[in-house]
CSV table of C-alpha atoms and ligand atoms in Angstrom, one decimal:
chain,number,residue,atom,x,y,z
G,1,MET,CA,-16.7,-21.6,8.1
G,2,PHE,CA,-19.5,-20.7,10.4
G,3,ASP,CA,-19.7,-21.9,14.0
G,4,GLN,CA,-21.4,-20.9,17.1
G,5,ASN,CA,-18.2,-20.4,19.0
G,6,ARG,CA,-17.0,-18.0,16.3
G,7,LEU,CA,-20.2,-16.0,16.3
G,8,PHE,CA,-19.9,-15.5,20.1
G,9,TYR,CA,-16.4,-14.1,19.7
G,10,VAL,CA,-17.4,-11.8,16.9
G,11,LEU,CA,-20.2,-10.3,18.9
G,12,PHE,CA,-18.0,-10.1,21.9
G,13,GLY,CA,-15.3,-8.4,19.8
G,14,LEU,CA,-17.8,-5.9,18.5
G,15,VAL,CA,-18.9,-4.8,21.9
G,16,VAL,CA,-15.3,-4.4,23.1
G,17,ILE,CA,-14.2,-2.5,20.0
G,18,PHE,CA,-16.1,0.6,20.9
G,19,GLN,CA,-14.6,0.8,24.3
G,20,THR,CA,-11.1,1.1,23.0
G,21,SER,CA,-9.9,4.2,21.2
G,22,SER,CA,-6.9,2.7,19.4
G,23,CYS,CA,-6.7,-0.5,17.4
G,24,HIS,CA,-3.2,-1.1,16.3
G,25,LYS,CA,0.2,0.6,15.8
G,26,THR,CA,3.4,-0.1,14.0
G,27,ILE,CA,5.6,-2.8,15.4
G,28,LYS,CA,8.5,-0.7,16.5
G,29,ASN,CA,8.8,2.5,18.4
G,30,TYR,CA,9.9,5.2,16.0
G,31,GLY,CA,10.0,8.0,18.4
G,32,ALA,CA,13.7,8.6,18.0
G,33,TYR,CA,13.1,8.3,14.3
G,34,CYS,CA,10.9,11.3,14.2
G,35,ALA,CA,12.7,13.4,16.7
G,36,ASN,CA,16.3,12.9,15.8
G,37,ASP,CA,16.9,11.5,12.3
G,38,THR,CA,17.9,14.6,10.5
G,39,ALA,CA,20.9,13.2,8.5
G,40,ARG,CA,20.5,13.3,4.7
G,41,GLY,CA,21.1,10.3,2.5
G,42,ASP,CA,23.2,10.2,-0.6
G,43,PRO,CA,21.5,10.8,-4.0
G,44,ASN,CA,20.5,7.7,-6.0
G,45,LEU,CA,22.6,8.0,-9.2
G,46,ILE,CA,21.7,4.6,-10.7
G,47,PRO,CA,20.1,5.1,-14.2
G,48,ILE,CA,16.5,4.1,-14.5
G,49,ASP,CA,15.9,0.8,-16.4
G,50,GLU,CA,13.8,1.6,-19.4
G,51,SER,CA,13.9,-1.8,-21.2
G,52,GLN,CA,10.7,-3.4,-22.5
G,53,PRO,CA,9.0,-6.2,-20.6
G,54,ARG,CA,10.1,-9.7,-21.6
G,55,PHE,CA,7.5,-12.3,-22.3
G,56,ILE,CA,7.7,-15.3,-19.9
G,57,ASN,CA,4.5,-17.3,-20.1
G,58,LYS,CA,0.8,-17.2,-21.1
G,59,VAL,CA,-2.5,-18.9,-20.0
G,60,GLU,CA,-6.1,-18.3,-21.2
G,61,ASN,CA,-6.7,-15.3,-19.0
G,62,GLY,CA,-3.2,-14.0,-18.2
G,63,THR,CA,0.2,-13.2,-19.5
G,64,LEU,CA,3.4,-13.0,-17.5
G,65,TYR,CA,6.4,-10.8,-18.2
G,66,GLN,CA,9.5,-9.7,-16.4
G,67,ILE,CA,10.7,-6.1,-16.5
G,68,GLY,CA,13.9,-4.5,-15.3
G,69,ALA,CA,17.5,-5.9,-15.2
G,70,GLY,CA,19.5,-8.3,-13.0
G,71,GLU,CA,18.5,-8.4,-9.4
G,72,ASP,CA,16.0,-5.6,-9.7
G,73,GLN,CA,13.7,-7.5,-12.0
G,74,VAL,CA,10.0,-7.3,-11.3
G,75,TRP,CA,7.2,-9.7,-12.4
G,76,LEU,CA,4.7,-8.0,-14.5
G,77,ILE,CA,1.4,-9.9,-14.9
G,78,HIS,CA,-1.7,-9.2,-16.9
G,79,VAL,CA,-5.0,-10.8,-15.8
G,80,TYR,CA,-8.3,-10.7,-17.7
G,81,GLY,CA,-11.7,-11.8,-16.4
G,82,ASN,CA,-15.4,-11.6,-16.0
G,83,THR,CA,-15.1,-12.5,-12.4
G,84,GLY,CA,-12.6,-12.1,-9.5
G,85,TYR,CA,-12.1,-15.9,-9.8
G,86,ASP,CA,-10.8,-15.5,-13.4
G,87,PHE,CA,-8.3,-12.9,-12.3
G,88,GLY,CA,-7.1,-15.1,-9.4
G,89,TYR,CA,-7.0,-18.3,-11.3
G,90,ALA,CA,-4.7,-16.8,-14.0
G,91,TYR,CA,-2.6,-15.1,-11.4
G,92,GLY,CA,-2.2,-18.3,-9.3
G,93,THR,CA,-1.4,-20.4,-12.4
G,94,LEU,CA,1.3,-18.1,-13.7
G,95,LEU,CA,2.9,-17.2,-10.4
G,96,ARG,CA,2.4,-20.6,-8.6
G,97,ASP,CA,6.1,-21.1,-7.7
G,98,GLN,CA,6.6,-17.5,-6.5
G,99,ILE,CA,3.4,-17.7,-4.4
G,100,ASN,CA,4.5,-21.0,-2.8
G,101,LYS,CA,7.8,-19.4,-1.9
G,102,VAL,CA,6.5,-16.1,-0.5
G,103,LEU,CA,3.5,-17.3,1.5
G,104,PRO,CA,5.0,-19.7,4.1
G,105,ARG,CA,8.0,-17.5,4.7
G,106,ALA,CA,6.1,-14.2,5.0
G,107,TRP,CA,3.5,-15.8,7.2
G,108,ALA,CA,6.1,-17.4,9.5
G,109,HIS,CA,7.9,-14.1,9.8
G,110,PHE,CA,4.9,-11.9,10.5
G,111,GLU,CA,3.6,-14.4,13.0
G,112,GLU,CA,6.9,-14.4,14.9
G,113,GLU,CA,7.2,-10.6,14.8
G,114,ILE,CA,3.7,-10.0,15.9
G,115,LEU,CA,3.9,-12.4,18.8
G,116,LYS,CA,7.2,-10.8,19.8
G,117,GLU,CA,5.9,-7.3,19.6
G,118,LEU,CA,2.4,-7.9,20.8
G,119,LYS,CA,2.6,-5.5,23.7
G,120,ASN,CA,3.9,-2.6,21.5
G,121,LEU,CA,1.2,-2.9,18.9
G,122,LYS,CA,-1.5,-1.3,21.1
G,123,LEU,CA,-4.1,-3.6,19.8
G,124,PRO,CA,-7.5,-3.9,21.5
G,125,LYS,CA,-7.2,-6.2,24.5
G,126,TRP,CA,-9.7,-8.7,23.2
G,127,PHE,CA,-7.6,-9.2,20.1
G,128,VAL,CA,-4.4,-9.6,22.0
G,129,ASP,CA,-6.1,-12.2,24.2
G,130,PHE,CA,-7.2,-14.2,21.2
G,131,VAL,CA,-3.6,-14.1,19.8
G,132,VAL,CA,-2.2,-15.3,23.0
G,133,ASP,CA,-4.8,-17.9,23.8
G,134,LYS,CA,-5.7,-19.2,20.4
G,135,GLY,CA,-2.9,-18.1,18.1
G,136,LEU,CA,-2.6,-15.4,15.4
G,137,SER,CA,-4.5,-17.4,12.7
G,138,PHE,CA,-7.6,-17.7,14.9
G,139,ALA,CA,-7.4,-13.9,15.8
G,140,LEU,CA,-7.1,-13.0,12.1
G,141,ASP,CA,-10.0,-15.3,11.2
G,142,ILE,CA,-12.1,-13.3,13.7
G,143,GLN,CA,-10.9,-10.1,12.2
G,144,ASN,CA,-11.9,-11.4,8.8
G,145,ASP,CA,-15.4,-12.2,10.2
G,146,LEU,CA,-15.6,-8.5,11.3
G,147,VAL,CA,-14.7,-7.1,7.9
G,148,LYS,CA,-16.4,-9.6,5.6
G,149,LYS,CA,-19.7,-7.7,5.2
G,150,TYR,CA,-17.8,-4.6,4.0
G,151,MET,CA,-15.7,-6.4,1.5
G,152,ASP,CA,-16.3,-6.8,-2.3
G,153,GLU,CA,-17.3,-10.5,-2.8
G,154,GLU,CA,-15.2,-10.6,-5.9
G,155,VAL,CA,-12.0,-10.0,-3.9
G,156,TYR,CA,-12.7,-13.2,-2.0
G,157,ASN,CA,-13.4,-14.9,-5.3
G,158,GLU,CA,-10.0,-13.7,-6.5
G,159,MET,CA,-8.2,-15.1,-3.5
G,160,ARG,CA,-10.0,-18.4,-3.9
G,161,GLY,CA,-8.9,-18.5,-7.6
G,162,ILE,CA,-5.3,-17.9,-6.5
G,163,ALA,CA,-5.5,-20.6,-3.8
G,164,ASP,CA,-7.0,-23.1,-6.2
G,165,ALA,CA,-4.5,-22.4,-9.0
G,166,ALA,CA,-1.4,-22.1,-6.9
G,167,GLN,CA,-2.5,-24.9,-4.6
G,168,VAL,CA,-2.1,-22.9,-1.4
G,169,ASP,CA,-4.4,-22.7,1.6
G,170,TYR,CA,-7.3,-20.2,0.9
G,171,LYS,CA,-7.5,-19.2,4.6
G,172,THR,CA,-3.7,-18.4,4.7
G,173,VAL,CA,-4.2,-16.1,1.7
G,174,ILE,CA,-7.0,-14.3,3.5
G,175,ARG,CA,-5.0,-14.0,6.7
G,176,LEU,CA,-2.0,-12.4,4.9
G,177,HIS,CA,-4.4,-9.7,3.7
G,178,MET,CA,-5.5,-9.0,7.3
G,179,LEU,CA,-2.0,-8.3,8.5
G,180,GLY,CA,-1.9,-4.7,7.0
G,181,GLU,CA,-4.4,-3.6,9.6
G,182,ILE,CA,-2.2,-4.8,12.4
G,183,THR,CA,1.3,-3.9,11.3
G,184,ARG,CA,0.9,-0.7,9.4
G,185,GLY,CA,4.2,0.7,8.1
G,186,ARG,CA,5.5,4.2,8.4
G,187,CYS,CA,5.8,5.7,5.0
G,188,SER,CA,6.0,8.9,3.0
G,189,LEU,CA,3.9,10.5,0.3
G,190,TYR,CA,3.6,13.6,-1.8
G,191,GLY,CA,1.3,14.9,-4.5
G,192,LEU,CA,2.8,17.7,-6.7
G,193,TRP,CA,1.3,19.6,-9.5
G,194,GLY,CA,1.4,23.0,-11.3
G,195,ASN,CA,4.2,25.2,-10.3
G,196,ALA,CA,5.9,22.5,-8.1
G,197,THR,CA,7.0,20.3,-11.0
G,198,LEU,CA,8.9,20.8,-14.3
G,199,GLY,CA,6.4,21.4,-17.0
G,200,GLY,CA,3.4,21.4,-14.6
G,201,LYS,CA,3.1,17.6,-14.5
G,202,THR,CA,1.1,15.9,-11.8
G,203,LEU,CA,3.4,13.6,-9.8
G,204,GLN,CA,2.8,11.4,-6.8
G,205,LEU,CA,5.1,9.6,-4.5
G,206,ARG,CA,4.4,6.4,-2.6
G,207,ALA,CA,7.4,5.3,-0.4
G,208,LEU,CA,6.6,2.2,1.6
G,209,ASP,CA,8.6,1.7,4.7
G,210,TRP,CA,7.5,-1.7,6.0
G,211,ASP,CA,9.1,-4.9,7.2
G,212,VAL,CA,11.9,-5.9,4.9
G,213,ASP,CA,12.7,-9.1,6.8
G,214,GLY,CA,9.6,-11.1,5.6
G,215,GLY,CA,11.0,-11.8,2.2
G,216,LEU,CA,8.1,-10.1,0.4
G,217,GLN,CA,10.6,-8.3,-1.9
G,218,ASP,CA,12.0,-11.6,-3.2
G,219,TYR,CA,9.0,-11.8,-5.6
G,220,PRO,CA,7.8,-8.3,-6.4
G,221,VAL,CA,4.8,-8.3,-8.7
G,222,ILE,CA,3.0,-5.5,-10.7
G,223,THR,CA,-0.4,-6.7,-11.6
G,224,ILE,CA,-2.3,-5.2,-14.5
G,225,TYR,CA,-6.0,-5.9,-14.1
G,226,HIS,CA,-8.2,-5.9,-17.3
G,227,PRO,CA,-11.8,-6.3,-16.3
G,228,LEU,CA,-13.9,-7.7,-19.2
G,229,THR,CA,-17.1,-6.4,-17.6
G,230,SER,CA,-17.8,-3.0,-16.0
G,231,LYS,CA,-18.9,-4.8,-12.9
G,232,LEU,CA,-15.2,-5.2,-12.1
G,233,GLY,CA,-14.4,-1.6,-12.8
G,234,HIS,CA,-11.7,-0.4,-15.2
G,235,PRO,CA,-8.1,-1.4,-15.8
G,236,PHE,CA,-5.6,-0.6,-13.0
G,237,ALA,CA,-2.1,-1.4,-11.9
G,238,ASN,CA,-1.3,-2.8,-8.4
G,239,VAL,CA,2.2,-3.0,-7.0
G,240,ALA,CA,2.8,-5.8,-4.4
G,241,TRP,CA,4.3,-9.2,-4.0
G,242,ALA,CA,3.3,-12.7,-5.2
G,243,GLY,CA,0.0,-13.7,-3.6
G,244,TYR,CA,-0.9,-10.2,-2.3
G,245,ILE,CA,-3.9,-8.5,-4.0
G,246,GLY,CA,-4.6,-5.7,-1.5
G,247,THR,CA,-3.5,-2.2,-2.7
G,248,LEU,CA,-0.7,-0.3,-1.0
G,249,THR,CA,0.7,1.2,-4.2
G,250,GLY,CA,-0.9,1.7,-7.6
G,251,MET,CA,-2.3,3.7,-10.5
G,252,SER,CA,-5.5,3.4,-12.5
G,253,SER,CA,-6.3,3.8,-16.2
G,254,LEU,CA,-8.2,6.9,-15.2
G,255,ARG,CA,-5.0,8.4,-14.0
G,256,LEU,CA,-5.7,8.3,-10.3
G,257,GLY,CA,-2.9,7.4,-8.0
G,258,ILE,CA,-3.0,6.3,-4.3
G,259,SER,CA,-0.5,6.3,-1.4
G,260,GLU,CA,-0.8,5.7,2.3
G,261,ILE,CA,0.9,6.2,5.6
G,262,GLY,CA,0.2,4.2,8.8
G,263,VAL,CA,0.0,6.7,11.7
G,264,SER,CA,1.7,5.8,15.0
G,265,PHE,CA,2.0,9.4,16.3
G,266,PRO,CA,-1.4,11.0,15.9
G,267,ASP,CA,-2.6,14.0,17.7
G,268,ASP,CA,-6.0,14.4,19.4
G,269,THR,CA,-7.7,15.4,16.1
G,270,PHE,CA,-7.7,11.8,14.9
G,271,GLY,CA,-10.6,10.2,16.7
G,272,ASP,CA,-11.3,6.5,17.2
G,273,GLU,CA,-10.2,3.4,15.5
G,274,SER,CA,-12.1,0.1,14.9
G,275,MET,CA,-11.3,-3.3,13.5
G,276,ALA,CA,-14.8,-3.6,11.9
G,277,GLY,CA,-14.9,-1.9,8.5
G,278,LEU,CA,-13.3,-2.2,5.1
G,279,PRO,CA,-9.5,-2.8,5.5
G,280,PHE,CA,-7.6,0.1,4.1
G,281,ILE,CA,-5.8,-2.0,1.5
G,282,PHE,CA,-9.2,-2.6,0.0
G,283,VAL,CA,-10.3,1.0,0.3
G,284,GLU,CA,-7.3,1.9,-1.8
G,285,ARG,CA,-8.0,-0.9,-4.2
G,286,HIS,CA,-11.6,0.2,-4.6
G,287,ILE,CA,-10.4,3.7,-5.6
G,288,LEU,CA,-8.1,2.4,-8.3
G,289,GLN,CA,-10.6,-0.1,-9.6
G,290,PHE,CA,-13.8,1.9,-9.5
G,291,SER,CA,-13.3,5.6,-8.9
G,292,GLU,CA,-13.5,7.7,-12.1
G,293,THR,CA,-12.5,11.1,-10.6
G,294,LEU,CA,-10.9,12.6,-7.6
G,295,ASP,CA,-14.4,13.5,-6.3
G,296,ASP,CA,-15.5,9.9,-6.6
G,297,ALA,CA,-12.5,8.7,-4.6
G,298,LEU,CA,-13.0,11.3,-1.9
G,299,SER,CA,-16.7,10.6,-1.5
G,300,PHE,CA,-16.0,6.9,-1.3
G,301,ILE,CA,-13.5,7.6,1.5
G,302,ALA,CA,-16.0,9.8,3.3
G,303,ASN,CA,-18.8,7.2,3.2
G,304,VAL,CA,-17.0,3.9,3.6
G,305,ARG,CA,-16.8,2.3,7.1
G,306,ARG,CA,-13.2,3.2,7.9
G,307,THR,CA,-10.9,1.4,10.4
G,308,CYS,CA,-7.4,2.8,11.4
G,309,HIS,CA,-5.5,6.0,11.8
G,310,LEU,CA,-4.0,6.7,8.4
G,311,ILE,CA,-2.9,9.4,6.0
G,312,LEU,CA,-3.9,8.8,2.4
G,313,GLY,CA,-2.8,10.6,-0.7
G,314,VAL,CA,-5.0,10.7,-3.8
G,315,ALA,CA,-3.8,12.4,-7.0
G,316,ASP,CA,-5.6,12.9,-10.3
G,317,GLY,CA,-3.7,13.4,-13.5
G,318,LYS,CA,-6.8,14.5,-15.4
G,319,LEU,CA,-7.6,17.4,-13.0
G,320,GLY,CA,-4.0,18.0,-12.2
G,321,THR,CA,-4.3,18.1,-8.5
G,322,ALA,CA,-4.0,16.0,-5.3
G,323,ARG,CA,-5.5,15.7,-1.8
G,324,MET,CA,-4.2,14.4,1.5
G,325,VAL,CA,-6.7,12.7,3.8
G,326,GLN,CA,-6.6,12.4,7.6
G,327,TYR,CA,-8.3,9.1,8.1
G,328,SER,CA,-9.7,7.2,11.1
G,329,HIS,CA,-12.8,5.2,12.0
G,330,SER,CA,-14.6,8.2,13.4
G,331,ILE,CA,-13.3,11.2,11.4
G,332,VAL,CA,-12.1,12.1,7.9
G,333,ASN,CA,-10.6,15.4,6.8
G,334,PHE,CA,-9.5,16.4,3.3
G,335,PHE,CA,-6.6,18.7,2.7
G,336,ASP,CA,-5.3,20.5,-0.3
G,337,ASP,CA,-2.3,22.9,-0.5
G,338,GLN,CA,-4.3,25.7,1.2
G,339,ASN,CA,-5.3,23.9,4.4
G,340,LEU,CA,-2.7,21.1,4.8
G,341,GLN,CA,-2.3,19.7,8.3
G,342,PRO,CA,-0.6,19.4,10.7
G,343,LEU,CA,0.4,23.0,10.4
G,344,ALA,CA,3.8,23.5,12.2
G,345,ASP,CA,7.1,25.1,11.6
G,346,TRP,CA,8.4,21.6,10.7
G,347,HIS,CA,5.5,21.0,8.2
G,348,PRO,CA,4.8,24.2,6.4
G,349,ARG,CA,2.4,24.5,3.5
G,350,ILE,CA,3.8,24.5,-0.1
G,351,PRO,CA,1.8,25.9,-3.1
G,352,HIS,CA,0.6,23.1,-5.4
G,353,ALA,CA,1.8,20.3,-3.1
G,354,ILE,CA,0.6,18.0,-0.4
G,355,TYR,CA,3.1,15.9,1.5
G,356,SER,CA,3.8,13.9,4.6
G,357,GLY,CA,7.0,12.4,5.8
G,358,MET,CA,6.8,9.1,7.7
G,359,ASP,CA,4.0,10.0,10.2
G,360,TRP,CA,1.7,12.8,11.4
G,361,LEU,CA,3.7,14.1,14.4
G,362,CYS,CA,7.2,13.4,12.9
G,363,PRO,CA,9.1,16.7,12.9
G,364,SER,CA,12.5,15.6,11.6
G,365,ARG,CA,11.2,13.4,8.8
G,366,GLN,CA,8.4,15.9,7.8
G,367,TYR,CA,10.9,18.7,7.6
G,368,LYS,CA,13.4,16.7,5.5
G,369,LEU,CA,10.8,16.0,2.9
G,370,TYR,CA,9.7,19.7,3.0
G,371,LYS,CA,13.3,20.8,2.3
G,372,ALA,CA,13.8,18.3,-0.5
G,373,ILE,CA,10.6,19.5,-2.3
G,374,THR,CA,11.2,23.3,-1.7
G,375,ASP,CA,14.9,23.2,-2.6
G,376,GLN,CA,14.0,21.7,-6.0
G,377,TYR,CA,10.6,23.4,-6.4
G,378,GLY,CA,9.5,23.8,-10.1
G,379,GLN,CA,12.2,21.4,-11.3
G,380,ILE,CA,10.8,18.2,-10.0
G,381,THR,CA,10.4,15.3,-12.4
G,382,PRO,CA,10.1,11.5,-11.6
G,383,GLU,CA,13.8,11.2,-12.4
G,384,LEU,CA,14.8,14.0,-10.0
G,385,SER,CA,12.5,12.6,-7.3
G,386,ILE,CA,14.3,9.2,-7.6
G,387,LYS,CA,17.7,10.8,-7.7
G,388,ASN,CA,17.4,13.5,-5.1
G,389,ILE,CA,14.2,13.2,-3.0
G,390,THR,CA,13.5,9.7,-1.7
G,391,SER,CA,17.2,8.8,-1.4
G,392,VAL,CA,18.0,12.0,0.4
G,393,VAL,CA,15.0,11.9,2.7
G,394,LYS,CA,15.7,8.1,3.1
G,395,THR,CA,12.2,6.9,2.7
G,396,GLY,CA,10.8,3.8,0.9
G,397,ASP,CA,12.8,0.8,2.2
G,398,LEU,CA,10.5,-2.0,1.1
G,399,HIS,CA,9.3,-0.3,-2.2
G,400,VAL,CA,8.9,3.0,-3.8
G,401,GLY,CA,6.5,4.0,-6.5
G,402,VAL,CA,6.7,7.4,-8.3
G,403,TYR,CA,3.6,8.1,-10.5
G,404,ASP,CA,3.7,10.4,-13.5
G,405,LEU,CA,-0.1,10.9,-13.7
G,406,THR,CA,0.2,13.3,-16.6
G,407,ASP,CA,2.0,10.8,-18.9
G,408,ASN,CA,0.6,7.6,-17.3
G,409,ILE,CA,4.0,6.2,-16.4
G,410,MET,CA,5.0,4.5,-13.2
G,411,TYR,CA,8.5,4.0,-11.7
G,412,VAL,CA,9.1,1.3,-9.1
G,413,ALA,CA,12.0,0.0,-7.0
G,414,ASN,CA,12.1,-2.8,-4.4
G,415,ALA,CA,14.3,-3.7,-1.5
G,416,ARG,CA,17.2,-6.2,-1.9
G,417,GLY,CA,16.0,-9.8,-2.0
G,418,THR,CA,17.5,-12.8,-0.3
G,419,ASN,CA,21.0,-13.5,-1.7
G,420,GLU,CA,21.0,-10.4,-3.8
G,421,GLN,CA,23.8,-7.8,-3.8
G,422,GLY,CA,23.9,-4.0,-3.2
G,423,PRO,CA,22.0,-1.8,-0.8
G,424,MET,CA,19.0,-3.0,1.2
G,425,GLU,CA,16.6,-0.1,0.8
G,426,ALA,CA,14.5,0.2,-2.3
G,427,TYR,CA,15.2,4.0,-2.5
G,428,LYS,CA,18.9,3.2,-3.1
G,429,ARG,CA,18.3,0.7,-5.8
G,430,GLN,CA,17.5,0.7,-9.5
G,431,PHE,CA,14.0,1.8,-10.5
G,432,VAL,CA,12.2,0.3,-13.5
G,433,LYS,CA,10.0,2.4,-15.7
G,434,VAL,CA,6.6,1.0,-16.6
G,435,ASP,CA,4.7,2.7,-19.5
G,436,LEU,CA,1.0,2.1,-18.5
G,437,ASN,CA,-0.2,3.5,-21.8
G,438,VAL,CA,1.2,0.3,-23.3
G,439,GLU,CA,0.3,-2.0,-20.4
G,440,PHE,CA,-3.3,-1.0,-20.1
G,441,ALA,CA,-3.8,-1.5,-23.9
G,442,ARG,CA,-2.4,-5.1,-24.0
G,443,THR,CA,-5.2,-7.4,-25.0
G,444,ARG,CA,-5.7,-11.0,-24.1
C,1,NAG,C1,17.8,12.7,20.4
C,1,NAG,O1,19.2,12.8,20.6
C,1,NAG,C2,19.6,13.3,21.8
C,1,NAG,C3,21.1,13.5,21.7
C,1,NAG,O2,21.8,12.3,21.1
C,1,NAG,C4,19.2,12.4,22.9
C,1,NAG,O3,19.6,12.9,24.2
C,1,NAG,C5,17.7,12.3,22.9
C,1,NAG,O4,17.2,11.3,23.9
C,1,NAG,C6,17.2,11.8,21.5
C,1,NAG,N1,15.7,11.8,21.5
C,1,NAG,C7,15.0,10.8,21.2
C,1,NAG,C8,13.6,11.0,21.2
C,1,NAG,O5,15.5,9.7,20.9
C,2,NAG,C1,-11.1,-17.3,-18.6
C,2,NAG,O1,-12.1,-16.2,-18.5
C,2,NAG,C2,-13.3,-16.6,-19.0
C,2,NAG,C3,-14.2,-15.3,-18.9
C,2,NAG,O2,-13.7,-14.4,-19.8
C,2,NAG,C4,-13.9,-17.7,-18.3
C,2,NAG,O3,-15.2,-18.1,-18.8
C,2,NAG,C5,-13.0,-18.9,-18.3
C,2,NAG,O4,-13.5,-20.0,-17.5
C,2,NAG,C6,-11.6,-18.5,-17.8
C,2,NAG,N1,-10.7,-19.6,-18.0
C,2,NAG,C7,-9.9,-20.0,-17.0
C,2,NAG,C8,-9.0,-21.2,-17.3
C,2,NAG,O5,-10.0,-19.6,-15.9
C,3,NAG,C1,2.4,29.8,-10.1
C,3,NAG,O1,3.3,30.5,-10.8
C,3,NAG,C2,2.8,31.7,-11.5
C,3,NAG,C3,3.9,32.3,-12.4
C,3,NAG,O2,5.0,32.5,-11.6
C,3,NAG,C4,2.3,32.6,-10.4
C,3,NAG,O3,1.7,33.8,-11.0
C,3,NAG,C5,1.2,31.9,-9.5
C,3,NAG,O4,0.9,32.8,-8.5
C,3,NAG,C6,1.8,30.6,-9.0
C,3,NAG,N1,0.7,29.9,-8.3
C,3,NAG,C7,0.9,29.5,-7.0
C,3,NAG,C8,-0.3,28.8,-6.4
C,3,NAG,O5,2.0,29.6,-6.4
C,4,NAG,C1,20.0,17.6,-4.5
C,4,NAG,O1,19.3,18.7,-4.0
C,4,NAG,C2,20.1,19.6,-3.3
C,4,NAG,C3,19.2,20.6,-2.7
C,4,NAG,O2,18.3,20.1,-1.8
C,4,NAG,C4,21.1,20.2,-4.2
C,4,NAG,O3,22.0,21.1,-3.5
C,4,NAG,C5,22.0,19.1,-4.8
C,4,NAG,O4,22.8,19.7,-5.8
C,4,NAG,C6,21.1,18.1,-5.5
C,4,NAG,N1,21.9,17.0,-6.0
C,4,NAG,C7,21.7,16.4,-7.1
C,4,NAG,C8,22.6,15.2,-7.5
C,4,NAG,O5,20.8,16.7,-7.9
């Protein structure tokens, strides 16, 4: 809703943004994490669940399935549409109960955490002042005003469809999608191809280490989007939680995969940050939804108005290669296996591989991932990665996605939900196998 007061704050915010060089950092200080955590975890020996999705429910523009077994089940939803609203309305109808459980709890949790950790977040002062004076909701609404003009209108329409169908507050749905820019997780990624993998497959890892206390993992959702018009791009799969439509993890029907790491320990090559631009979760989503090739994806990243310090991974199963991107508001650098950065004895280059463990300047975690890849070089499959890479490196507590971009198959695990048994971290739990050849071909 437009008002004069709001406009003043937006303009004020814009002025202040360019006087600050950093926008926001992860909640906790992971210094010790990067310096000292050299212990290896145990292999994950739980067999991968390969069962077929089970039909649950159907509406005009969507079908809901569950996939996986016992406590490690995941909702698998197909949505079809000519508009973002069609997608959102089907999603909100089929997942109404789940959304109504996730949203209030996640919101209350993140609000409490952010208020508690406000000083450690290194947000611009104007933003912190808004949070303190007027509350987090108000501050996130201002942030939404700053990003609105860079967003795809259909994404808002999709959120509105979700809010209408699930009968939740539209503004709360939007605010939840602004949190990623403030509370970026530390995470790990790799892209492996050619000599690095068994049979020369193109594989990608997305290990998400984010907040496991917000209850997001109680309702994990894989969404398969089926646009009925080319205006909405091509089919793609997004891995998230009930009510969350930004992309942190996913694969497209053109066999592109995406992964991301929030940077808390940059070096001076990173440049500036800004809160005015396309939030990174929608940069990633755009790539899955619209990019046809690796080149498309990289030129989108080069030209979009970027925001935060990040590392992105983009892999292409058609070309059989991957790139890593050093990403901020003011700079962007693209790396392959020949020029990967940062170049250090704790982060050496590996032929036919790009990788990053937990952060940019994160010696112990970077080196652990390096060792896990090189010790098993040439033998790596999705199964081996699940068994003896993520579990040993100990990365991916909230969720892990392993993408086989050659065969179009995705493997996913989630953190332990409320009242569930077994280990907390996703990388220690059972993975489910999702055959995207089958899922992308399912018709309404
Ligand atoms: C790493 O561990 C050593 C020995 O336990 C300790 O003295 C040092 O402060 C730790 N470093 C960090 C960054 O936590
Ligand atoms: C389903 O999608 C079609 C477009 O393909 C749209 O015209 C229709 O209104 C949608 N139905 C519902 C219930 O959202
Ligand atoms: C890949 O392996 C082949 C066969 O061993 C070798 O000739 C080639 O140099 C390797 N390529 C790279 C980039 O390591
Ligand atoms: C895991 O990899 C290590 C080498 O990094 C190897 O020594 C060990 O045997 C592997 N374990 C399993 C269960 O594959």
